[in-house]
Amino acid sequence: MLNLVLFGPPGAGKGTQSNLLIERYNLVHLSTGDILRGEIADKTALGLEAKTLMDKGNLVPDEVVIGMISSKLDNNPNAKGFIFDGFPRTTAQAKALDNLLEEKGTSISAMLSLKVEDEELIRRLLARGENSGRVDDQDESIIANRINEYNNKTAPLKDYYSAQNKLSEIEGAGSIENIASRLNEVIDTL
Ligand code: B4P
């Protein structure tokens, strides 16, 4: 199985590149951000809890997102592989993911980490906020909090995957097509 963690700060292009990778490699896309926004749209209890945190740019509790990923893995028993987009975001999530995959006799193939400067992230997210209606993309202080959460809780995961020799860092600035080619080059060597 090809199991990829697509990694990077908010606005790095994880969702954008995932959409291209799932087509090319025939993978199942698991985006915790998209799943949570689905729960919010459906006004579930989980969605209501998540909305308060997401609107401020805070992470949602580990047990919530781990439970969501676990059931999505169970629901796709015949997948050729998965793209994990926006998950894991903490060390607890990364360990839980390793355990869930081990139970299924598989593991993470690689972490692809997109590198983008903060000014570019802020520019992209504010631009998306103009049309998307996403509260967390509309206010520079909320975006700053998301980048802060990333630096404090999520960026250390690079060390976690590097210790397993699974980390590849990819330049995330430039055209969407050029970044996709860089990702494909790395994946084709796996
Ligand atoms: P996510 O939905 O994961 O959102 P993101 O980090 O903002 O997005 P991404 O990096 O995918 O950006 P995109 O490609 O869309 O998370 C939202 C919130 O959900 C979190 O803050 C948190 O509260 C919660 N959450 C999610 N997962 C969680 C977890 N595991 N644990 C706890 N909480 C969790 O790109 C952004 C914009 O840039 C787009 O408009 C795109 O068009 C543009 N863009 C992309 N590539 C570009 C390029 N090369 N050049 C110019 N623009 C580009």
mmCIF file of N, CA and C in Angstrom, residues 94-147:
data_model
loop_
_atom_site.group_PDB
_atom_site.id
_atom_site.type_symbol
_atom_site.label_atom_id
_atom_site.label_comp_id
_atom_site.label_asym_id
_atom_site.label_seq_id
_atom_site.Cartn_x
_atom_site.Cartn_y
_atom_site.Cartn_z
ATOM 1 N N ALA A 94 0.112 11.012 15.630
ATOM 2 C CA ALA A 94 1.051 10.235 14.804
ATOM 3 C C ALA A 94 1.213 8.823 15.362
ATOM 4 N N LYS A 95 1.309 8.711 16.690
ATOM 5 C CA LYS A 95 1.455 7.387 17.299
ATOM 6 C C LYS A 95 0.189 6.567 17.074
ATOM 7 N N ALA A 96 -0.964 7.208 17.243
ATOM 8 C CA ALA A 96 -2.233 6.490 17.036
ATOM 9 C C ALA A 96 -2.334 6.001 15.594
ATOM 10 N N LEU A 97 -1.896 6.838 14.646
ATOM 11 C CA LEU A 97 -1.962 6.438 13.234
ATOM 12 C C LEU A 97 -1.050 5.239 12.978
ATOM 13 N N ASP A 98 0.154 5.267 13.516
ATOM 14 C CA ASP A 98 1.057 4.115 13.356
ATOM 15 C C ASP A 98 0.389 2.837 13.879
ATOM 16 N N ASN A 99 -0.267 2.940 15.041
ATOM 17 C CA ASN A 99 -0.922 1.749 15.616
ATOM 18 C C ASN A 99 -2.094 1.269 14.757
ATOM 19 N N LEU A 100 -2.900 2.213 14.281
ATOM 20 C CA LEU A 100 -4.058 1.830 13.450
ATOM 21 C C LEU A 100 -3.600 1.123 12.181
ATOM 22 N N LEU A 101 -2.529 1.652 11.562
ATOM 23 C CA LEU A 101 -2.046 1.041 10.312
ATOM 24 C C LEU A 101 -1.410 -0.310 10.588
ATOM 25 N N GLU A 102 -0.705 -0.414 11.716
ATOM 26 C CA GLU A 102 -0.077 -1.696 12.061
ATOM 27 C C GLU A 102 -1.135 -2.787 12.221
ATOM 28 N N GLU A 103 -2.264 -2.416 12.854
ATOM 29 C CA GLU A 103 -3.362 -3.388 13.026
ATOM 30 C C GLU A 103 -3.843 -3.908 11.675
ATOM 31 N N LYS A 104 -3.682 -3.071 10.627
ATOM 32 C CA LYS A 104 -4.127 -3.473 9.286
ATOM 33 C C LYS A 104 -2.979 -4.047 8.475
ATOM 34 N N GLY A 105 -1.822 -4.253 9.105
ATOM 35 C CA GLY A 105 -0.678 -4.866 8.421
ATOM 36 C C GLY A 105 0.007 -3.930 7.457
ATOM 37 N N THR A 106 -0.110 -2.619 7.665
ATOM 38 C CA THR A 106 0.545 -1.678 6.763
ATOM 39 C C THR A 106 1.191 -0.561 7.588
ATOM 40 N N SER A 107 1.767 0.446 6.888
ATOM 41 C CA SER A 107 2.454 1.533 7.598
ATOM 42 C C SER A 107 2.528 2.761 6.689
ATOM 43 N N ILE A 108 3.012 3.865 7.254
ATOM 44 C CA ILE A 108 3.214 5.085 6.464
ATOM 45 C C ILE A 108 4.413 4.877 5.535
ATOM 46 N N SER A 109 4.238 5.227 4.243
ATOM 47 C CA SER A 109 5.330 5.094 3.278
ATOM 48 C C SER A 109 6.250 6.310 3.353
ATOM 49 N N ALA A 110 5.666 7.511 3.467
ATOM 50 C CA ALA A 110 6.481 8.732 3.503
ATOM 51 C C ALA A 110 5.674 9.898 4.037
ATOM 52 N N MET A 111 6.399 10.867 4.638
ATOM 53 C CA MET A 111 5.807 12.164 4.954
ATOM 54 C C MET A 111 6.365 13.169 3.965
ATOM 55 N N LEU A 112 5.463 13.841 3.224
ATOM 56 C CA LEU A 112 5.866 14.851 2.255
ATOM 57 C C LEU A 112 5.535 16.200 2.868
ATOM 58 N N SER A 113 6.564 16.956 3.201
ATOM 59 C CA SER A 113 6.363 18.189 3.955
ATOM 60 C C SER A 113 6.554 19.395 3.045
ATOM 61 N N LEU A 114 5.504 20.184 2.870
ATOM 62 C CA LEU A 114 5.553 21.371 2.002
ATOM 63 C C LEU A 114 6.059 22.569 2.801
ATOM 64 N N LYS A 115 7.089 23.235 2.242
ATOM 65 C CA LYS A 115 7.720 24.356 2.940
ATOM 66 C C LYS A 115 7.291 25.661 2.273
ATOM 67 N N VAL A 116 6.643 26.553 3.047
ATOM 68 C CA VAL A 116 6.175 27.842 2.500
ATOM 69 C C VAL A 116 6.394 28.916 3.563
ATOM 70 N N GLU A 117 6.857 30.110 3.127
ATOM 71 C CA GLU A 117 7.079 31.225 4.063
ATOM 72 C C GLU A 117 5.754 31.718 4.652
ATOM 73 N N ASP A 118 5.833 32.239 5.896
ATOM 74 C CA ASP A 118 4.631 32.713 6.578
ATOM 75 C C ASP A 118 3.865 33.785 5.779
ATOM 76 N N GLU A 119 4.605 34.751 5.170
ATOM 77 C CA GLU A 119 3.908 35.846 4.451
ATOM 78 C C GLU A 119 3.055 35.278 3.325
ATOM 79 N N GLU A 120 3.580 34.262 2.641
ATOM 80 C CA GLU A 120 2.844 33.638 1.525
ATOM 81 C C GLU A 120 1.633 32.875 2.060
ATOM 82 N N LEU A 121 1.782 32.203 3.212
ATOM 83 C CA LEU A 121 0.649 31.474 3.803
ATOM 84 C C LEU A 121 -0.486 32.452 4.112
ATOM 85 N N ILE A 122 -0.126 33.574 4.729
ATOM 86 C CA ILE A 122 -1.139 34.565 5.150
ATOM 87 C C ILE A 122 -1.849 35.114 3.905
ATOM 88 N N ARG A 123 -1.048 35.393 2.861
ATOM 89 C CA ARG A 123 -1.627 35.936 1.620
ATOM 90 C C ARG A 123 -2.627 34.940 1.017
ATOM 91 N N ARG A 124 -2.236 33.666 0.945
ATOM 92 C CA ARG A 124 -3.117 32.642 0.350
ATOM 93 C C ARG A 124 -4.404 32.475 1.157
ATOM 94 N N LEU A 125 -4.262 32.418 2.479
ATOM 95 C CA LEU A 125 -5.447 32.134 3.305
ATOM 96 C C LEU A 125 -6.417 33.309 3.282
ATOM 97 N N LEU A 126 -5.874 34.555 3.347
ATOM 98 C CA LEU A 126 -6.770 35.721 3.292
ATOM 99 C C LEU A 126 -7.483 35.765 1.937
ATOM 100 N N ALA A 127 -6.758 35.380 0.872
ATOM 101 C CA ALA A 127 -7.374 35.371 -0.465
ATOM 102 C C ALA A 127 -8.511 34.350 -0.504
ATOM 103 N N ARG A 128 -8.273 33.160 0.083
ATOM 104 C CA ARG A 128 -9.350 32.151 0.096
ATOM 105 C C ARG A 128 -10.519 32.637 0.945
ATOM 106 N N GLY A 129 -10.212 33.314 2.062
ATOM 107 C CA GLY A 129 -11.255 33.796 2.974
ATOM 108 C C GLY A 129 -12.221 34.761 2.323
ATOM 109 N N GLU A 130 -11.765 35.432 1.237
ATOM 110 C CA GLU A 130 -12.655 36.393 0.567
ATOM 111 C C GLU A 130 -13.856 35.709 -0.070
ATOM 112 N N ASN A 131 -13.698 34.436 -0.506
ATOM 113 C CA ASN A 131 -14.838 33.761 -1.165
ATOM 114 C C ASN A 131 -15.333 32.533 -0.425
ATOM 115 N N SER A 132 -14.496 31.925 0.436
ATOM 116 C CA SER A 132 -14.856 30.597 0.952
ATOM 117 C C SER A 132 -15.876 30.637 2.073
ATOM 118 N N GLY A 133 -15.992 31.768 2.751
ATOM 119 C CA GLY A 133 -16.866 31.823 3.915
ATOM 120 C C GLY A 133 -16.233 31.175 5.144
ATOM 121 N N ARG A 134 -14.994 30.679 5.021
ATOM 122 C CA ARG A 134 -14.334 30.063 6.187
ATOM 123 C C ARG A 134 -13.912 31.139 7.170
ATOM 124 N N VAL A 135 -14.488 31.083 8.370
ATOM 125 C CA VAL A 135 -14.199 32.089 9.402
ATOM 126 C C VAL A 135 -12.711 32.121 9.713
ATOM 127 N N ASP A 136 -12.070 30.921 9.715
ATOM 128 C CA ASP A 136 -10.656 30.856 10.112
ATOM 129 C C ASP A 136 -9.709 31.407 9.049
ATOM 130 N N ASP A 137 -10.235 31.762 7.866
ATOM 131 C CA ASP A 137 -9.398 32.345 6.811
ATOM 132 C C ASP A 137 -9.598 33.858 6.692
ATOM 133 N N GLN A 138 -10.442 34.447 7.559
ATOM 134 C CA GLN A 138 -10.824 35.835 7.308
ATOM 135 C C GLN A 138 -10.134 36.852 8.205
ATOM 136 N N ASP A 139 -9.398 36.397 9.199
ATOM 137 C CA ASP A 139 -8.870 37.324 10.188
ATOM 138 C C ASP A 139 -7.393 36.988 10.414
ATOM 139 N N GLU A 140 -6.557 38.013 10.266
ATOM 140 C CA GLU A 140 -5.118 37.757 10.338
ATOM 141 C C GLU A 140 -4.689 37.228 11.705
ATOM 142 N N SER A 141 -5.390 37.618 12.793
ATOM 143 C CA SER A 141 -4.955 37.133 14.113
ATOM 144 C C SER A 141 -5.326 35.653 14.284
ATOM 145 N N ILE A 142 -6.425 35.212 13.659
ATOM 146 C CA ILE A 142 -6.786 33.779 13.715
ATOM 147 C C ILE A 142 -5.782 32.967 12.878
ATOM 148 N N ILE A 143 -5.400 33.509 11.728
ATOM 149 C CA ILE A 143 -4.399 32.816 10.890
ATOM 150 C C ILE A 143 -3.075 32.724 11.658
ATOM 151 N N ALA A 144 -2.712 33.820 12.358
ATOM 152 C CA ALA A 144 -1.468 33.804 13.151
ATOM 153 C C ALA A 144 -1.545 32.727 14.222
ATOM 154 N N ASN A 145 -2.717 32.558 14.844
ATOM 155 C CA ASN A 145 -2.882 31.507 15.867
ATOM 156 C C ASN A 145 -2.730 30.119 15.249
ATOM 157 N N ARG A 146 -3.265 29.929 14.032
ATOM 158 C CA ARG A 146 -3.125 28.618 13.366
ATOM 159 C C ARG A 146 -1.649 28.320 13.081
ATOM 160 N N ILE A 147 -0.917 29.357 12.632
ATOM 161 C CA ILE A 147 0.512 29.152 12.342
ATOM 162 C C ILE A 147 1.253 28.842 13.648
#
